[in-house]
Short mmCIF file of C-alpha atoms and ligand atoms in Angstrom, two decimals:
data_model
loop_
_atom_site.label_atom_id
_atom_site.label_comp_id
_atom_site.label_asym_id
_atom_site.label_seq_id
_atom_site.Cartn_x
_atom_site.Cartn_y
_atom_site.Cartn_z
CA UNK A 60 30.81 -48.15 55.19
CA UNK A 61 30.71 -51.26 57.45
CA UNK A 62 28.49 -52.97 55.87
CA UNK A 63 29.75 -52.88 52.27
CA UNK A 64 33.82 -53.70 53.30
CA UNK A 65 31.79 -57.22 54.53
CA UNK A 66 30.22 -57.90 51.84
CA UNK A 67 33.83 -57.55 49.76
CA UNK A 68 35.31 -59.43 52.15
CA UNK A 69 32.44 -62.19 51.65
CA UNK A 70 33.48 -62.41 47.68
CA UNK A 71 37.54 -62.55 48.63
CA UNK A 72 39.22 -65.67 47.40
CA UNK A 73 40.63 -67.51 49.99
CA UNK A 74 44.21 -67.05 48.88
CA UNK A 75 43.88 -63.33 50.35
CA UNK A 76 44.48 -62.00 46.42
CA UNK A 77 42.87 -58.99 45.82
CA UNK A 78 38.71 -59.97 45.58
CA UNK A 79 37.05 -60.30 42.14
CA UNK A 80 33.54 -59.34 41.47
CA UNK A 81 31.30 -61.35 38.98
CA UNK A 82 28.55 -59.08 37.74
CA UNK A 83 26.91 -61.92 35.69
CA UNK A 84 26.60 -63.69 39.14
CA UNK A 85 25.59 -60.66 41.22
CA UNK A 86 22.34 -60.28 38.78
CA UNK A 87 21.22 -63.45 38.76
CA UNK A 88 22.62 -65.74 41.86
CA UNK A 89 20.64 -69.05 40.70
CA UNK A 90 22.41 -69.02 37.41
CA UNK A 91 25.55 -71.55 36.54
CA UNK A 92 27.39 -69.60 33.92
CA UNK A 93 30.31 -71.12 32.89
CA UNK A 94 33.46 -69.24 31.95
CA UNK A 95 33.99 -68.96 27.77
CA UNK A 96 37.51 -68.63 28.66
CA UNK A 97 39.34 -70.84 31.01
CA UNK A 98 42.01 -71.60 32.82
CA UNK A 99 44.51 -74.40 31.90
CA UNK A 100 46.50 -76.21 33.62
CA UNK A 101 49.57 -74.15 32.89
CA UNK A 102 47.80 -71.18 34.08
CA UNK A 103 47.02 -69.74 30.87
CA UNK A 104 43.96 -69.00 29.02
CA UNK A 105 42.76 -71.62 27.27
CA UNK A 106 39.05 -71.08 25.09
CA UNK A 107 36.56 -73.77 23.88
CA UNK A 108 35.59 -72.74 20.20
CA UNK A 109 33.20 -75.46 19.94
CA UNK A 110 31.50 -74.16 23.42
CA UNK A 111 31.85 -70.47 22.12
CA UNK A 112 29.97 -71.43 18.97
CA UNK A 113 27.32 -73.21 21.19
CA UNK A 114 26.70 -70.18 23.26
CA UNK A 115 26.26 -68.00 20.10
CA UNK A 116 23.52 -70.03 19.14
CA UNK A 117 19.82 -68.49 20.09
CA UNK A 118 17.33 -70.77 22.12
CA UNK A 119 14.45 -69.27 19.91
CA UNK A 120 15.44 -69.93 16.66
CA UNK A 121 18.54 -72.10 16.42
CA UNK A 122 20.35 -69.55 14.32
CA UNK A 123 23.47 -68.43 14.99
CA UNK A 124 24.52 -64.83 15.85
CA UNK A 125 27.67 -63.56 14.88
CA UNK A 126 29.13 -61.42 17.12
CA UNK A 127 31.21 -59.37 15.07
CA UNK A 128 32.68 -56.71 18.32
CA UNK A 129 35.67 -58.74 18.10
CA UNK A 130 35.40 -59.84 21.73
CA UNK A 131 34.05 -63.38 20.92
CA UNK A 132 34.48 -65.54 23.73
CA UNK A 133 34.75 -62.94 26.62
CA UNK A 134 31.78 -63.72 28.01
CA UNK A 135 28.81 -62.56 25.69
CA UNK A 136 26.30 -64.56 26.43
CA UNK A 137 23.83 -65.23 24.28
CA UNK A 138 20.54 -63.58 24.01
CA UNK A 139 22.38 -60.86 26.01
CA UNK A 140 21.64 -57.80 23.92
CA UNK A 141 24.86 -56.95 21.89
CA UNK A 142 26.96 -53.77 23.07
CA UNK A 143 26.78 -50.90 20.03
CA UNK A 144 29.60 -49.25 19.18
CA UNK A 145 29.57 -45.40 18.49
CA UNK A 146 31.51 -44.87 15.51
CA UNK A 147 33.48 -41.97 16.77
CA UNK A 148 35.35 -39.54 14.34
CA UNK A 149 39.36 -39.09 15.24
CA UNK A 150 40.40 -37.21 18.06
CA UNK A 151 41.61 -33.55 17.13
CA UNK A 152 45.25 -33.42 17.61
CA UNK A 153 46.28 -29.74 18.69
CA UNK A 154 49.69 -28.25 18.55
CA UNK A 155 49.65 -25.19 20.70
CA UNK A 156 52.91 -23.68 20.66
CA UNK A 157 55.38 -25.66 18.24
CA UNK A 158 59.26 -25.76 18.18
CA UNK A 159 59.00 -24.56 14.48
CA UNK A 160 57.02 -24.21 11.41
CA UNK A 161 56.57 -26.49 8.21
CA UNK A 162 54.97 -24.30 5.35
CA UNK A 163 52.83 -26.49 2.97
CA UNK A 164 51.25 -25.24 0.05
CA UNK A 165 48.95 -27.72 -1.47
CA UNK A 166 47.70 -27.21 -5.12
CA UNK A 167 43.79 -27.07 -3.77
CA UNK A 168 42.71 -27.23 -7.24
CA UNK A 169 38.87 -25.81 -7.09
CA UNK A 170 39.31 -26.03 -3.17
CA UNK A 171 39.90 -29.63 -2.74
CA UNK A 172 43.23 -31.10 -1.80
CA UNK A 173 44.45 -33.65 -3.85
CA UNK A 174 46.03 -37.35 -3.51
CA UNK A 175 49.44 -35.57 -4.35
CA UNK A 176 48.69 -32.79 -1.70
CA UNK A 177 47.88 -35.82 1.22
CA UNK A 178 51.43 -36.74 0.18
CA UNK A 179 52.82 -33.86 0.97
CA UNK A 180 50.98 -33.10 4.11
CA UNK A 181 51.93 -36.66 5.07
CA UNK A 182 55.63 -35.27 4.27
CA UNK A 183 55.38 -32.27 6.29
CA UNK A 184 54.18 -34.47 9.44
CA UNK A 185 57.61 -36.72 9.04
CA UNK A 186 59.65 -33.54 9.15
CA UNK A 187 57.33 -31.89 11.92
CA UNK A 188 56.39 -34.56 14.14
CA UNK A 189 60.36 -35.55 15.15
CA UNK A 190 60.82 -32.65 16.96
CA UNK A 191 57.76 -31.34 18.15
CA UNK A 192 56.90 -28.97 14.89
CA UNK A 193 54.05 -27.94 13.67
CA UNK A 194 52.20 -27.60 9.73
CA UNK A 195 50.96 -24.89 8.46
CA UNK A 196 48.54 -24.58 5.43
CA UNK A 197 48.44 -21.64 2.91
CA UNK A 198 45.56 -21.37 -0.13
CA UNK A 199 44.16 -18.96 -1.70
CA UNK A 200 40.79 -19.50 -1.99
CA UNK A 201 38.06 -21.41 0.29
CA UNK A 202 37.74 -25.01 0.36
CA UNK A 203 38.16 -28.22 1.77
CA UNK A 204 39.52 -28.76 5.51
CA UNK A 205 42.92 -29.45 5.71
CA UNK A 206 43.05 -30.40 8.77
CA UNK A 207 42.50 -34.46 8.51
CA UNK A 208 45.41 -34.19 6.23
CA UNK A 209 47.88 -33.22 8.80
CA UNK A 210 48.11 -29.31 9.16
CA UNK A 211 48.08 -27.53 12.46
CA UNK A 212 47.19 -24.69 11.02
CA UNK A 213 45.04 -22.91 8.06
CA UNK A 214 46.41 -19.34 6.58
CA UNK A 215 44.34 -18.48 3.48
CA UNK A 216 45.07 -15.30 1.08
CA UNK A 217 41.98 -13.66 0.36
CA UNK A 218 42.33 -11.00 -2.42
CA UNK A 219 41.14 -11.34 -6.15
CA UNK A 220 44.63 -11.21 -7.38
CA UNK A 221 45.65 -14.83 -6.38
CA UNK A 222 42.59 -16.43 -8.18
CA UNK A 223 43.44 -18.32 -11.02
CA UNK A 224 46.67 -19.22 -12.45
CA UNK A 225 48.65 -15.96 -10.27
CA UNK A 226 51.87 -17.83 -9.20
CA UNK A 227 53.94 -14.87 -9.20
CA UNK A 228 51.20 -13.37 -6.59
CA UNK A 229 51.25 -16.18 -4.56
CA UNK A 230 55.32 -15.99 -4.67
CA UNK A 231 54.80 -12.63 -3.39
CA UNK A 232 52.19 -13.90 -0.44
CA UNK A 233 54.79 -16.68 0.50
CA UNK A 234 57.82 -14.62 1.03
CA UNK A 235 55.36 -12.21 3.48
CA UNK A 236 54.76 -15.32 5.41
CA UNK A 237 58.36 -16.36 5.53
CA UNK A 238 59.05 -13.09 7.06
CA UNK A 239 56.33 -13.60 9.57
CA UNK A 240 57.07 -17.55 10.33
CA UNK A 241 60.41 -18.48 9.31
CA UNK A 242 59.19 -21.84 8.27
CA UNK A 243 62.31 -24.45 8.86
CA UNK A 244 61.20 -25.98 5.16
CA UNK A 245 58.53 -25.26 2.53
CA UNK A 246 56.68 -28.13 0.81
CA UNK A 247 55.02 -27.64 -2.43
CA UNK A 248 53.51 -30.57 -4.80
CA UNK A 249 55.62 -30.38 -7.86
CA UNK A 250 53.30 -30.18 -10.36
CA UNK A 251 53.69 -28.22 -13.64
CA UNK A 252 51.81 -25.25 -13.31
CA UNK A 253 50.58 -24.96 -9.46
CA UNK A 254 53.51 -26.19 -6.73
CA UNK A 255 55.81 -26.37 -9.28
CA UNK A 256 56.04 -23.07 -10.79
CA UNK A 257 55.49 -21.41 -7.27
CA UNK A 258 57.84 -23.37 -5.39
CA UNK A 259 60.81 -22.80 -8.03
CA UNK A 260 60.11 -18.59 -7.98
CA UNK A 261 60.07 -18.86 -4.13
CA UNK A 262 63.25 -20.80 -4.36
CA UNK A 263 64.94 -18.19 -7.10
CA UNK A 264 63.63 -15.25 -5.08
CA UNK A 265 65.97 -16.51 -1.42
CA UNK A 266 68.68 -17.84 -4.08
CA UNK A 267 68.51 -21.35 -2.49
CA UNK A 268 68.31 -24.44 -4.78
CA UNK A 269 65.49 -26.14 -4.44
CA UNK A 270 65.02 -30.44 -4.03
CA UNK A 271 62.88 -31.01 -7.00
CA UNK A 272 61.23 -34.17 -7.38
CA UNK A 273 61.91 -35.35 -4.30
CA UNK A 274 60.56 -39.36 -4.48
CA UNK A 275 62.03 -40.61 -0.84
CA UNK A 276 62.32 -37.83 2.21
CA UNK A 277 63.56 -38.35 5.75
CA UNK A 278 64.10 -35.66 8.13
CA UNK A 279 67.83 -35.81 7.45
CA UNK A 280 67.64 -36.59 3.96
CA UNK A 281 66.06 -36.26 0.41
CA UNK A 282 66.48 -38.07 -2.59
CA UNK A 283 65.53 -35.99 -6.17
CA UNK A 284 64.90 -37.91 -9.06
CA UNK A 285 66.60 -36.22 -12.38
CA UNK A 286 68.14 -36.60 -15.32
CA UNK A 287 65.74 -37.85 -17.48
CA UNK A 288 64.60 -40.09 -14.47
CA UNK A 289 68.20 -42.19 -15.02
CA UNK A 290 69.92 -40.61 -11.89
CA UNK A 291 68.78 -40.04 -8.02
CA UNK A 292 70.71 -37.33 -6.07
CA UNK A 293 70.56 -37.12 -2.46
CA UNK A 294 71.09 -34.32 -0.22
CA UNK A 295 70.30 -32.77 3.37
CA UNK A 296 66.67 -31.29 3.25
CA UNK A 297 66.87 -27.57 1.87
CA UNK A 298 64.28 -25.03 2.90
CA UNK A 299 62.17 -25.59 -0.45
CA UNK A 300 61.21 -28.56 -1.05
CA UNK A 301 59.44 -29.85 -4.20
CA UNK A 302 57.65 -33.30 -3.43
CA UNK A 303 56.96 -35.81 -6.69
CA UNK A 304 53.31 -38.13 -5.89
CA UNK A 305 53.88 -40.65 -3.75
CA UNK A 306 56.56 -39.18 -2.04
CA UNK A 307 55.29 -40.39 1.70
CA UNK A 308 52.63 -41.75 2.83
CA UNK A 309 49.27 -39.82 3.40
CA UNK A 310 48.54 -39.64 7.30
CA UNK A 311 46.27 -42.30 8.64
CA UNK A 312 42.59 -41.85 8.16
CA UNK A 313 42.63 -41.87 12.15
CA UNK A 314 44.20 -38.69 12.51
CA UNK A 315 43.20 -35.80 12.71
CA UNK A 316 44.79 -32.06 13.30
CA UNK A 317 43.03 -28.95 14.06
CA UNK A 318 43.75 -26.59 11.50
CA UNK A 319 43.25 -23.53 12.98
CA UNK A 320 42.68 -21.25 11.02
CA UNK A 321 44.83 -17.99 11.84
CA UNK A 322 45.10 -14.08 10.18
CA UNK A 323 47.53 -14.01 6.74
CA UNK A 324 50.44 -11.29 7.04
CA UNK A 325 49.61 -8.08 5.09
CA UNK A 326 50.50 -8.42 1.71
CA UNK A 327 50.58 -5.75 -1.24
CA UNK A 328 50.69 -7.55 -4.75
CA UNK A 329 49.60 -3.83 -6.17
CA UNK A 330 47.18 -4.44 -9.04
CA UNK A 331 49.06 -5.33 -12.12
CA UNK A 332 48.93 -8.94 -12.92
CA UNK A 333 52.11 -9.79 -11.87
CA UNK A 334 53.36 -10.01 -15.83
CA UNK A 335 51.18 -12.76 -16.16
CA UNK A 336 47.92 -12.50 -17.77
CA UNK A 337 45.54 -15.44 -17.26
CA UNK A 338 43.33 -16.32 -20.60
CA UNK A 339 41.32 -19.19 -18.56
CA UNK A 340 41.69 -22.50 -19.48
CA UNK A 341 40.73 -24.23 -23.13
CA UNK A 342 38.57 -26.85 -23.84
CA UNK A 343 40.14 -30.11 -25.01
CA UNK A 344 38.22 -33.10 -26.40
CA UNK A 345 38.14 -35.91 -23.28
CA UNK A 346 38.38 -38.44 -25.40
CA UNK A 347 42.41 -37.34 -26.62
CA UNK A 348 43.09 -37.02 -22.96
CA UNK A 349 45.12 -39.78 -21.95
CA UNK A 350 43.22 -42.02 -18.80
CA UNK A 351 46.09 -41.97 -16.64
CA UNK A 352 45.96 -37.93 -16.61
CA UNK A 353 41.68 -37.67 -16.82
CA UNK A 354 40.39 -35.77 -13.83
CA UNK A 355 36.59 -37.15 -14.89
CA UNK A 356 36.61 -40.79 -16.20
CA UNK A 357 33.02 -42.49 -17.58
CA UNK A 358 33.72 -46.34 -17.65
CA UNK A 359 31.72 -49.40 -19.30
CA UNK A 360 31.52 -52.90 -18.23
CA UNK A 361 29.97 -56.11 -19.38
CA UNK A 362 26.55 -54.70 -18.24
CA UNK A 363 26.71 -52.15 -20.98
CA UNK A 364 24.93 -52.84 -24.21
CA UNK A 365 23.84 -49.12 -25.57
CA UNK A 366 27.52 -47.88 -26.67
CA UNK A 367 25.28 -44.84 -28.29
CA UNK A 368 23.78 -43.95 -24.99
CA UNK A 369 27.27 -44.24 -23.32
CA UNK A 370 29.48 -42.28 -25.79
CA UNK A 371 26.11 -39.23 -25.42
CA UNK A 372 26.88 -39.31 -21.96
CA UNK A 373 30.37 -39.29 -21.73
CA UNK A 374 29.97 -35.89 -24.15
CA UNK A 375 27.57 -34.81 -21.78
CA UNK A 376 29.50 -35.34 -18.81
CA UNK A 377 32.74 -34.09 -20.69
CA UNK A 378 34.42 -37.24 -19.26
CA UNK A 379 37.16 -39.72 -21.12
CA UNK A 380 35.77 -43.17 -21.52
CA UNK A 381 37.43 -46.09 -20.33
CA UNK A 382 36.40 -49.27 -19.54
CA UNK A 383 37.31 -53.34 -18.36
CA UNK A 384 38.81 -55.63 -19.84
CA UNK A 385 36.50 -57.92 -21.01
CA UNK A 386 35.08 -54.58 -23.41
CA UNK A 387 38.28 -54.43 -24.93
CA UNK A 388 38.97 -57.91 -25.18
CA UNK A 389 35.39 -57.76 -27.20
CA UNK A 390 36.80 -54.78 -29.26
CA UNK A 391 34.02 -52.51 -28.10
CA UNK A 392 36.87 -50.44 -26.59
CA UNK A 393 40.67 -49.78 -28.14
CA UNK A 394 42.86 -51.24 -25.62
CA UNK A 395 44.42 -48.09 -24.28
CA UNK A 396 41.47 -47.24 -22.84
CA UNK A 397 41.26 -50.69 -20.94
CA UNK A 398 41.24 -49.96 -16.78
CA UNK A 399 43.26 -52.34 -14.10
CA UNK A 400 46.30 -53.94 -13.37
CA UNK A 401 47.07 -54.70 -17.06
CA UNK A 402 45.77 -51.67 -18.51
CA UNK A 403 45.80 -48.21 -17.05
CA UNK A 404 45.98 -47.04 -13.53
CA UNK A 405 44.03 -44.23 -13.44
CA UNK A 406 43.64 -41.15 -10.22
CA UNK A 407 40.56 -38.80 -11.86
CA UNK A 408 38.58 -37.50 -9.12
CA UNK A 409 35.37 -39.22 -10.21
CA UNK A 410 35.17 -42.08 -11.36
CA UNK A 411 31.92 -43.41 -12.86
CA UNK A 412 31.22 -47.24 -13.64
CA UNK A 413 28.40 -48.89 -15.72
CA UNK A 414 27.99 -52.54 -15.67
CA UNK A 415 31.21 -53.47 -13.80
CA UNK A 416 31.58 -56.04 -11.27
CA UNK A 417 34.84 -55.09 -9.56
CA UNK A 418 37.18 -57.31 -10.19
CA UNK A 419 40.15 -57.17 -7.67
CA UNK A 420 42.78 -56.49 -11.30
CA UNK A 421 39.84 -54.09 -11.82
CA UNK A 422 39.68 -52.27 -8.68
CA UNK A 423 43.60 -52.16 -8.71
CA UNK A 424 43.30 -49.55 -11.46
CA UNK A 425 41.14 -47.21 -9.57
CA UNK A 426 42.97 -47.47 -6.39
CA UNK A 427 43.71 -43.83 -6.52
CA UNK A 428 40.59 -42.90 -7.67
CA UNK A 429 39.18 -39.61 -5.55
CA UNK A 430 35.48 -40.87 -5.92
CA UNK A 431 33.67 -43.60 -7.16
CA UNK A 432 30.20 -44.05 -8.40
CA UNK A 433 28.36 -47.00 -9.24
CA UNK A 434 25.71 -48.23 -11.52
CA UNK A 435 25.15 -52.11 -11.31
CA UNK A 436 22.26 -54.01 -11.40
CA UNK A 437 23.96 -56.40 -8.58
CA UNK A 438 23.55 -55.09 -5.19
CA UNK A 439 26.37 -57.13 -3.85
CA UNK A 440 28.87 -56.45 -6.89
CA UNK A 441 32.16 -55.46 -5.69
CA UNK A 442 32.40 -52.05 -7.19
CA UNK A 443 28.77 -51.15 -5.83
CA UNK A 444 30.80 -52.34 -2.65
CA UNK A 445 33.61 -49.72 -3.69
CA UNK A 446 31.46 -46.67 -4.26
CA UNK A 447 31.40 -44.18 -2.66
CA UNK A 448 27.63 -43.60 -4.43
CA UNK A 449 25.95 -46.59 -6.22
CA UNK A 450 22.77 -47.08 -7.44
CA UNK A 451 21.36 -50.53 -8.20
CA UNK A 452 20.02 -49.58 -11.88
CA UNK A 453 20.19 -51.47 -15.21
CA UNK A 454 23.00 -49.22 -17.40
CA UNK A 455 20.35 -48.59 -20.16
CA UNK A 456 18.13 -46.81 -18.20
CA UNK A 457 20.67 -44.77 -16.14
CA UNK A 458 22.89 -43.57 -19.05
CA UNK A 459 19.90 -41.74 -21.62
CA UNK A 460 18.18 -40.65 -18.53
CA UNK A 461 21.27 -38.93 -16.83
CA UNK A 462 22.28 -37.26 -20.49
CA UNK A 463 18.65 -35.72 -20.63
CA UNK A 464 19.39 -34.20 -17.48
CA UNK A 465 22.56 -32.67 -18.12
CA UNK A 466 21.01 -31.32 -21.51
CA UNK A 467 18.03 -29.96 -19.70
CA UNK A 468 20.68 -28.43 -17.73
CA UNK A 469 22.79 -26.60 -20.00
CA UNK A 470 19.76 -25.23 -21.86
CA UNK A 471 19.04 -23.23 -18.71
CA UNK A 472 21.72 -22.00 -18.22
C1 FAD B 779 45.86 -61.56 -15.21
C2 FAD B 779 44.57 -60.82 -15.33
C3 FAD B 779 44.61 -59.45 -15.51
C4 FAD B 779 43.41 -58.75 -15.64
N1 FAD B 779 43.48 -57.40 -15.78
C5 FAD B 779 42.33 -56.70 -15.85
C6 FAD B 779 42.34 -55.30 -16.00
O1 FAD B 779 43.38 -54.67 -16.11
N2 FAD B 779 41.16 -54.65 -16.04
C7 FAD B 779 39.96 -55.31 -15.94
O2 FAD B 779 38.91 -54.65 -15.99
N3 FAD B 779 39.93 -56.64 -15.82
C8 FAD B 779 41.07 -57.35 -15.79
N4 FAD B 779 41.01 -58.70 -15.70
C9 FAD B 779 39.70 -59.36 -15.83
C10 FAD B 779 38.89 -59.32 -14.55
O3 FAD B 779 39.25 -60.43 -13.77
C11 FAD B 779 37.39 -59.39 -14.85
O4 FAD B 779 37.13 -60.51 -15.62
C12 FAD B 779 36.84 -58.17 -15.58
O5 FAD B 779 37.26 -57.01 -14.93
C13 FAD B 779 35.32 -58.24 -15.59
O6 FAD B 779 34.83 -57.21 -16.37
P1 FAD B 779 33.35 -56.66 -16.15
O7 FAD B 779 33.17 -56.26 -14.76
O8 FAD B 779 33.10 -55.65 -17.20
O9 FAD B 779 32.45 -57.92 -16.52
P2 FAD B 779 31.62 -58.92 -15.64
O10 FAD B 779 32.46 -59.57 -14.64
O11 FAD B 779 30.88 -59.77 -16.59
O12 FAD B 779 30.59 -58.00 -14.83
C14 FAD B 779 29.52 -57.31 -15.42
C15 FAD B 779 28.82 -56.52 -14.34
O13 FAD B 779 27.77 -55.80 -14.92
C16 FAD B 779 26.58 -55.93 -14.13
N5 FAD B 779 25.45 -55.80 -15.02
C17 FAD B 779 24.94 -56.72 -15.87
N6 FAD B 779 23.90 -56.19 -16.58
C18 FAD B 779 23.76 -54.92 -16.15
C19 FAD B 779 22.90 -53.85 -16.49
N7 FAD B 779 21.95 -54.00 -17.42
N8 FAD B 779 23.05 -52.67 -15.84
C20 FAD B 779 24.00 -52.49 -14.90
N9 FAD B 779 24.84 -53.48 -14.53
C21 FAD B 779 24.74 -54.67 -15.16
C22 FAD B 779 26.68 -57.28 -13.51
O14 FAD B 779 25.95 -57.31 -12.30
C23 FAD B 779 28.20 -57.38 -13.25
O15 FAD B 779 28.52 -56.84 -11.99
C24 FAD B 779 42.19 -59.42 -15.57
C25 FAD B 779 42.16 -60.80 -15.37
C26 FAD B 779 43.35 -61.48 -15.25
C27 FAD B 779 43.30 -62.95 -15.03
#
């Protein structure tokens, strides 16, 4: 104990301030390491770039080494092996006992939540997070977490009856779990024939009026878009609330809530249909499907040559073609099908691109874009840069090879 409150009093400045170790010095006591980062005459921090750049540079070979940890300057020495960082996911934000509910019932189309349902999760954390609430989750069917979109909680019908296009079942589910919760408001994307339809027979069955297309939100107020889209009306937040795309913000990618998932009340939808019989959905032809409202979108570039193998695939695929400019300026594409800032923005869950560099009026048009994949023949292209999946393949090879497979496909099954 002696011994080590000398040897701190050996490194104490002389000014009786509190004493500063120098763990550079400690290891090696011969060494004169200069401070990257001095002190200037005014007393504040003052850095030598040109030194800094000097230090980066390795004995050995002369090259310089980029530290990229942000810290440059703040005393990395060089040939000093660089620090790694762990990418770490987001901390799990848990809400254990909330001042009240937020209900949100996201489309989950095939179990996946869409750009429209972030919105309204990020919606549901405005109203929640002001006063300590918390955000509940209802589907009805497995899927996709919800939790890294903001909800506290996870409540999923199970029962036969809710699968497919059953809104007056799920009606029937929500108005159990009002019961149970008493939910201060109830969020639902309003979207023709999921949110939409649900949210407006939840609405008719309490006899409140719902905010429909709700484009702006605060916790005190709502602003509905009608009127042919010529007037906005703006009231208090009612209980049901019916949110248009972009209504708020999605919650940042470095959140994270937990999701839990918890027991749905007991429900008896009986087992009529609900006077609505579902006939499935019917096929349409991709190509008369306008790009802005394709799920699937197969997309050609300058790096596309064999317009036969691309139109087999996009059959194949069942997938609307589109493409970039510089295709329809060539008129090997009609110019509604033209991609980017001056043609279409489109938001289909995959997006597929042939022979396209990535142009930043490009890129613009797939912004919203769920997933991207990339074929390019240029590693560093921007879209390969973009994807979420590329492969570094000439177009002509991919395209006939990838339609052989999806035939060999559907003959098997
Ligand atoms: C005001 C303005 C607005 C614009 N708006 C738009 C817009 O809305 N949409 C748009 O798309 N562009 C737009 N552009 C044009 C844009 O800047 C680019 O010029 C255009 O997107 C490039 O198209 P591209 O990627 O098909 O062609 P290129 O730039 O020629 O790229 C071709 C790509 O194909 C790859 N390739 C080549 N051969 C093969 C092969 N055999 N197999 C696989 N890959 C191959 C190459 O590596 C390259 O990456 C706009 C430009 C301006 C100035």
């Amino acid at each position: 104990m002696r011994v080590r409150r000398r040897a701190r009093r050996a490194l104490a400045p002389p000014d009786g301030n509190r004493p500063r170790r120098d763990p550079r010095r400690e290891r090696d006591p011969d060494a004169t390491i200069e401070p990257l980062i001095e002190v200037g005459p005014t007393g504040r921090p003052r850095r030598d770039p040109r030194r800094i750049r000097r230090e980066a540079m390795t004995a050995a070979t002369g090259r310089l080494r980029l530290d990229r940890s942000g810290r440059s300057g703040a005393g990395t020495a060089a040939g000093a092996p660089a620090a790694h960082a762990v990418a770490a996911g987001p901390a799990i934000t848990r809400i254990e006992d909330p001042a009240f509910w937020i209900v949100v019932v996201p489309d989950y189309e095939a179990g996946r939540l869409s750009s429209h349902d972030r919105d309204v999760f990020g919606a549901a954390r405005k109203l929640a997070d002001r006063d300590g609430g918390g955000v509940v989750a209802v589907v009805f069917e497995p899927g996709e977490d919800p939790g890294p979109a903001g909800a506290d909680r996870l409540i999923r019908f199970d029962d036969p009856g809710y699968v497919g296009y059953a809104p007056a079942h799920r009606a029937t589910a929500i108005e159990a779990l009002i019961a149970e919760l008493a939910p201060r408001h109830l969020l639902f994307a309003d979207t023709l024939v999921a949110g939409g339809d649900i949210g407006r027979r939840v609405a008719a069955a309490r006899h409140v009026t719902p905010a429909t297309r709700v484009h702006r939100l605060r916790v005190d107020e709502v602003v509905s878009r009608g009127d042919g889209a010529r007037s906005d009306y703006t009231r208090t937040p009612p209980r049901v609330l019916l949110l248009a795309p972009e209504c708020e913000d999605p919650i940042a990618p470095d959140r994270c809530h937990e999701a839990r998932p918890v027991a749905p009340p007991a429900v008896d939808i009986g087992d009529g249909d609900g006077g609505i019989r579902d006939l499935g959905l019917l096929p349409i032809d991709p190509g008369a499907v306008p790009l802005a409202e394709a799920d699937f979108v197969l997309s050609a570039g300058n790096g596309v040559t064999d317009w036969d193998a691309f139109h087999a695939l996009a059959r194949a695929l069942g997938a609307a073609e589109g493409g970039s400019r510089v295709v329809c300026d060539a008129g090997l594409m009609p110019r509604e099908r033209q991609i980017g800032a001056s043609g279409t923005l489109i938001e289909a869950r995959c997006y597929l691109a042939f022979g396209i560099s990535g142009a930043p009026q490009h890129l613009q048009g797939i912004a919203r874009c769920e997933k991207v994949v990339a074929v390019n023949t240029d590693l560093h292209a921007e879209m390969v840069k973009r994807g979420d999946l590329s492969a570094i393949k000439d177009a002509q090879e991919v395209m006939p090879a990838l339609t052989r497979l999806l035939e060999a496909q559907a003959r098997d099954t």
